mmCIF file of C-alpha atoms in Angstrom:
data_model
loop_
_atom_site.group_PDB
_atom_site.id
_atom_site.type_symbol
_atom_site.label_atom_id
_atom_site.label_comp_id
_atom_site.label_asym_id
_atom_site.label_seq_id
_atom_site.Cartn_x
_atom_site.Cartn_y
_atom_site.Cartn_z
ATOM 1 C CA MET A 252 181.199 -146.054 48.931
ATOM 2 C CA PRO A 253 177.821 -145.633 47.612
ATOM 3 C CA THR A 254 177.488 -147.493 44.261
ATOM 4 C CA LEU A 255 175.005 -146.825 41.418
ATOM 5 C CA ALA A 256 174.453 -149.603 38.225
ATOM 6 C CA LEU A 257 172.968 -148.973 35.342
ATOM 7 C CA VAL A 258 170.892 -151.594 33.568
ATOM 8 C CA ARG A 259 169.261 -151.004 30.451
ATOM 9 C CA HIS A 260 166.346 -153.099 30.221
ATOM 10 C CA GLY A 261 165.925 -156.516 28.633
ATOM 11 C CA GLN A 262 165.153 -157.128 24.224
ATOM 12 C CA SER A 263 161.657 -155.508 24.009
ATOM 13 C CA LEU A 264 159.077 -157.212 21.740
ATOM 14 C CA TRP A 265 159.825 -153.653 19.342
ATOM 15 C CA ASN A 266 163.843 -154.255 19.421
ATOM 16 C CA HIS A 267 163.574 -157.775 17.805
ATOM 17 C CA GLU A 268 160.999 -156.517 15.585
ATOM 18 C CA ASN A 269 163.116 -153.110 14.810
ATOM 19 C CA ARG A 270 160.812 -150.662 15.689
ATOM 20 C CA PHE A 271 161.129 -147.500 17.736
ATOM 21 C CA THR A 272 159.215 -147.809 20.540
ATOM 22 C CA GLY A 273 159.320 -145.110 23.083
ATOM 23 C CA PHE A 274 156.937 -145.187 25.532
ATOM 24 C CA VAL A 275 154.494 -146.876 23.584
ATOM 25 C CA ASP A 276 154.552 -150.342 26.480
ATOM 26 C CA VAL A 277 156.031 -153.203 24.844
ATOM 27 C CA PRO A 278 156.616 -157.053 26.723
ATOM 28 C CA LEU A 279 159.870 -158.192 26.670
ATOM 29 C CA THR A 280 160.632 -161.070 24.330
ATOM 30 C CA GLU A 281 162.028 -164.225 26.149
ATOM 31 C CA GLN A 282 165.812 -163.221 24.926
ATOM 32 C CA GLY A 283 165.957 -160.594 27.294
ATOM 33 C CA ARG A 284 164.270 -162.468 30.564
ATOM 34 C CA ASP A 285 167.281 -163.896 29.414
ATOM 35 C CA GLU A 286 169.450 -160.924 29.377
ATOM 36 C CA ALA A 287 167.218 -159.778 32.304
ATOM 37 C CA ARG A 288 169.069 -162.670 34.106
ATOM 38 C CA LEU A 289 172.744 -162.688 32.032
ATOM 39 C CA ALA A 290 172.944 -158.718 33.932
ATOM 40 C CA ALA A 291 171.669 -160.061 37.455
ATOM 41 C CA LYS A 292 174.451 -162.512 37.200
ATOM 42 C CA ALA A 293 176.648 -159.751 37.020
ATOM 43 C CA LEU A 294 175.540 -157.927 39.548
ATOM 44 C CA GLN A 295 175.750 -161.089 41.913
ATOM 45 C CA GLY A 296 178.070 -159.513 45.125
ATOM 46 C CA LEU A 297 176.277 -156.424 44.810
ATOM 47 C CA LYS A 298 173.778 -155.569 47.405
ATOM 48 C CA PHE A 299 171.392 -152.770 46.619
ATOM 49 C CA ASP A 300 169.353 -149.898 49.256
ATOM 50 C CA VAL A 301 166.969 -149.873 46.676
ATOM 51 C CA ALA A 302 165.583 -150.056 42.523
ATOM 52 C CA TYR A 303 164.595 -146.697 40.096
ATOM 53 C CA THR A 304 162.894 -147.960 37.459
ATOM 54 C CA SER A 305 160.329 -146.410 34.447
ATOM 55 C CA ALA A 306 156.508 -146.276 34.236
ATOM 56 C CA LEU A 307 157.036 -148.545 31.355
ATOM 57 C CA THR A 308 156.356 -152.878 31.825
ATOM 58 C CA ARG A 309 159.815 -153.613 30.223
ATOM 59 C CA ALA A 310 162.224 -152.060 32.234
ATOM 60 C CA GLN A 311 160.076 -153.265 35.019
ATOM 61 C CA GLU A 312 159.669 -156.677 34.243
ATOM 62 C CA THR A 313 163.205 -156.850 33.787
ATOM 63 C CA LEU A 314 163.819 -155.385 37.229
ATOM 64 C CA SER A 315 161.936 -157.188 38.658
ATOM 65 C CA ILE A 316 163.693 -160.416 37.092
ATOM 66 C CA ILE A 317 167.320 -158.935 37.927
ATOM 67 C CA LEU A 318 166.076 -158.556 41.845
ATOM 68 C CA ASP A 319 164.689 -161.783 42.276
ATOM 69 C CA ALA A 320 167.595 -163.984 41.131
ATOM 70 C CA LEU A 321 169.451 -161.948 43.219
ATOM 71 C CA GLY A 322 167.491 -162.556 46.285
ATOM 72 C CA GLN A 323 166.845 -159.190 47.245
ATOM 73 C CA ARG A 324 163.793 -157.733 48.627
ATOM 74 C CA ILE A 325 164.414 -153.363 48.126
ATOM 75 C CA PRO A 326 161.901 -150.501 47.908
ATOM 76 C CA VAL A 327 161.022 -149.668 43.683
ATOM 77 C CA ILE A 328 160.417 -146.040 43.298
ATOM 78 C CA ARG A 329 159.034 -145.886 39.313
ATOM 79 C CA ASP A 330 159.058 -142.651 37.120
ATOM 80 C CA ALA A 331 157.943 -141.764 33.787
ATOM 81 C CA ALA A 332 160.433 -138.924 34.216
ATOM 82 C CA LEU A 333 163.614 -142.195 33.805
ATOM 83 C CA ASN A 334 161.103 -143.278 30.479
ATOM 84 C CA GLU A 335 162.252 -144.407 27.055
ATOM 85 C CA ARG A 336 162.530 -141.040 24.594
ATOM 86 C CA HIS A 337 159.298 -140.335 22.793
ATOM 87 C CA TYR A 338 159.981 -140.972 19.471
ATOM 88 C CA GLY A 339 156.856 -139.077 18.449
ATOM 89 C CA ASP A 340 155.388 -139.749 14.976
ATOM 90 C CA LEU A 341 158.322 -142.516 14.076
ATOM 91 C CA GLN A 342 156.474 -144.794 17.344
ATOM 92 C CA GLY A 343 155.338 -148.065 16.186
ATOM 93 C CA LEU A 344 157.607 -148.175 12.898
ATOM 94 C CA ASN A 345 160.314 -150.276 11.512
ATOM 95 C CA LYS A 346 163.147 -148.247 11.133
ATOM 96 C CA ALA A 347 164.092 -149.673 7.913
ATOM 97 C CA ASP A 348 160.126 -148.173 6.935
ATOM 98 C CA ALA A 349 160.672 -145.021 8.494
ATOM 99 C CA ALA A 350 164.084 -144.036 6.271
ATOM 100 C CA LYS A 351 161.500 -145.312 3.083
ATOM 101 C CA GLU A 352 159.134 -142.882 4.566
ATOM 102 C CA PHE A 353 160.978 -139.741 5.588
ATOM 103 C CA GLY A 354 164.327 -140.192 4.132
ATOM 104 C CA GLU A 355 167.677 -142.096 5.641
ATOM 105 C CA GLN A 356 169.485 -139.045 5.893
ATOM 106 C CA GLN A 357 166.250 -137.438 8.361
ATOM 107 C CA VAL A 358 165.786 -140.646 10.023
ATOM 108 C CA LYS A 359 169.658 -140.942 10.642
ATOM 109 C CA LEU A 360 169.141 -137.253 12.290
ATOM 110 C CA TRP A 361 166.759 -136.962 14.166
ATOM 111 C CA ARG A 362 168.135 -140.466 16.096
ATOM 112 C CA ARG A 363 171.620 -139.836 16.198
ATOM 113 C CA SER A 364 171.389 -135.380 16.271
ATOM 114 C CA TYR A 365 171.739 -134.461 20.394
ATOM 115 C CA ASP A 366 168.572 -132.107 19.993
ATOM 116 C CA VAL A 367 166.543 -132.126 16.457
ATOM 117 C CA PRO A 368 163.563 -134.551 17.578
ATOM 118 C CA PRO A 369 161.538 -136.639 15.618
ATOM 119 C CA PRO A 370 157.752 -135.276 14.866
ATOM 120 C CA ASN A 371 155.717 -134.334 17.352
ATOM 121 C CA GLY A 372 158.775 -136.485 20.220
ATOM 122 C CA GLU A 373 161.244 -135.793 22.226
ATOM 123 C CA SER A 374 165.717 -135.394 21.055
ATOM 124 C CA LEU A 375 168.169 -137.065 23.297
ATOM 125 C CA ALA A 376 167.963 -133.715 24.889
ATOM 126 C CA MET A 377 165.376 -132.936 25.753
ATOM 127 C CA THR A 378 165.070 -137.049 26.771
ATOM 128 C CA ALA A 379 167.884 -135.503 29.999
ATOM 129 C CA LYS A 380 165.782 -132.328 30.276
ATOM 130 C CA ARG A 381 163.879 -134.915 32.583
ATOM 131 C CA VAL A 382 165.352 -137.373 33.109
ATOM 132 C CA LEU A 383 168.668 -135.454 35.073
ATOM 133 C CA PRO A 384 166.732 -133.682 37.605
ATOM 134 C CA PHE A 385 164.789 -136.810 38.863
ATOM 135 C CA TYR A 386 168.867 -138.327 38.898
ATOM 136 C CA GLU A 387 169.901 -134.914 41.362
ATOM 137 C CA ARG A 388 166.485 -134.553 43.130
ATOM 138 C CA ALA A 389 166.293 -138.337 43.910
ATOM 139 C CA ILE A 390 169.084 -140.898 43.015
ATOM 140 C CA ALA A 391 171.453 -138.498 43.782
ATOM 141 C CA GLY A 392 170.422 -137.858 47.442
ATOM 142 C CA ASP A 393 169.968 -141.817 48.203
ATOM 143 C CA LEU A 394 174.294 -142.281 46.554
ATOM 144 C CA ARG A 395 174.701 -139.085 48.930
ATOM 145 C CA LEU A 396 173.077 -141.432 51.717
ATOM 146 C CA GLY A 397 175.446 -143.867 51.060
ATOM 147 C CA LYS A 398 173.015 -146.188 49.216
ATOM 148 C CA HIS A 399 173.759 -148.447 47.461
ATOM 149 C CA VAL A 400 171.661 -147.411 44.181
ATOM 150 C CA LEU A 401 171.102 -150.283 41.232
ATOM 151 C CA VAL A 402 168.621 -148.161 38.585
ATOM 152 C CA VAL A 403 166.573 -150.289 35.590
ATOM 153 C CA ALA A 404 166.128 -147.921 32.430
ATOM 154 C CA HIS A 405 165.954 -146.908 28.839
ATOM 155 C CA GLY A 406 168.846 -147.068 25.936
ATOM 156 C CA ASN A 407 167.925 -143.199 25.947
ATOM 157 C CA SER A 408 167.858 -142.701 29.679
ATOM 158 C CA ASN A 409 170.495 -143.925 30.788
ATOM 159 C CA ARG A 410 171.766 -142.321 28.063
ATOM 160 C CA SER A 411 171.483 -138.791 29.442
ATOM 161 C CA LEU A 412 172.727 -140.404 32.604
ATOM 162 C CA VAL A 413 175.707 -141.838 31.677
ATOM 163 C CA MET A 414 176.655 -138.349 30.244
ATOM 164 C CA LYS A 415 176.655 -137.079 33.429
ATOM 165 C CA LEU A 416 179.251 -139.240 34.995
ATOM 166 C CA ASP A 417 181.491 -140.063 32.230
ATOM 167 C CA GLY A 418 181.455 -136.378 31.792
ATOM 168 C CA LEU A 419 180.224 -136.342 28.081
ATOM 169 C CA THR A 420 179.322 -133.361 25.546
ATOM 170 C CA GLY A 421 176.295 -133.963 23.928
ATOM 171 C CA GLU A 422 178.138 -134.973 20.887
ATOM 172 C CA GLN A 423 179.987 -137.016 22.489
ATOM 173 C CA VAL A 424 176.734 -139.024 23.772
ATOM 174 C CA VAL A 425 175.387 -139.719 20.141
ATOM 175 C CA GLY A 426 177.601 -142.195 19.568
ATOM 176 C CA LEU A 427 177.391 -144.113 22.665
ATOM 177 C CA GLU A 428 175.665 -147.333 22.712
ATOM 178 C CA LEU A 429 174.031 -149.197 25.101
ATOM 179 C CA ALA A 430 173.694 -152.988 25.770
ATOM 180 C CA THR A 431 170.519 -154.214 26.134
ATOM 181 C CA GLY A 432 170.964 -156.301 29.466
ATOM 182 C CA VAL A 433 174.432 -155.293 30.730
ATOM 183 C CA PRO A 434 175.547 -153.689 33.368
ATOM 184 C CA LEU A 435 177.311 -150.227 33.552
ATOM 185 C CA VAL A 436 178.668 -150.482 37.907
ATOM 186 C CA TYR A 437 179.771 -146.737 39.178
ATOM 187 C CA ASP A 438 181.721 -146.472 42.594
ATOM 188 C CA ILE A 439 179.850 -142.970 43.712
ATOM 189 C CA SER A 440 182.223 -140.970 46.007
ATOM 190 C CA PRO A 441 180.279 -139.030 49.035
ATOM 191 C CA THR A 442 179.948 -135.895 47.593
ATOM 192 C CA GLY A 443 178.707 -137.607 43.876
ATOM 193 C CA GLU A 444 181.800 -137.578 42.147
ATOM 194 C CA VAL A 445 182.773 -140.571 39.595
ATOM 195 C CA LEU A 446 185.572 -142.708 41.429
ATOM 196 C CA SER A 447 185.974 -145.514 38.988
ATOM 197 C CA LYS A 448 183.696 -147.396 36.070
ATOM 198 C CA ARG A 449 183.514 -150.896 35.226
ATOM 199 C CA MET A 450 181.324 -153.421 33.195
ATOM 200 C CA PRO A 451 180.483 -156.587 34.767
ATOM 201 C CA VAL A 452 180.171 -159.655 33.293
ATOM 202 C CA PRO A 453 178.423 -162.786 34.282
#
């Protein structure tokens, strides 16, 4: 029975500084590296056949730490389809400063609605439109072959995947929070249905 593990990257520098990150390539903090090592502890006992990650360093570094800690050398596929949501004009701004500049309610709408994008950026719906076809084309294909798959990506790209796997609506998924470095593990049937879901702890 194939297994799919989803991990949001460990804390990045801009997570720590409370800034909108999006497509900007920022490194992990030391706490983020520790979170990656804890994720590996939670995943002990699982053997993966292939890993997927985004084109961004913080996800790639988290994946590398996890695989090193697990002692696993497996093929790694990097694809920008799994990148974080593009925050457009908000990228680089401190979230509190953005609320002062654009208004608290407006920023809340951009952050927490499903289909309202920030200026020159992506909504969660737009993010899902690139994440989910990639899932169907690549990740689900590996699962159908019986492979155990590890995906290390971002808050919003992983939310898009959880929305599909858990059968959530756009309204339901906006309230979903995924903590950095905390794995979600799904057991998947040979035909792609979710059989069970768990959140292993270190």
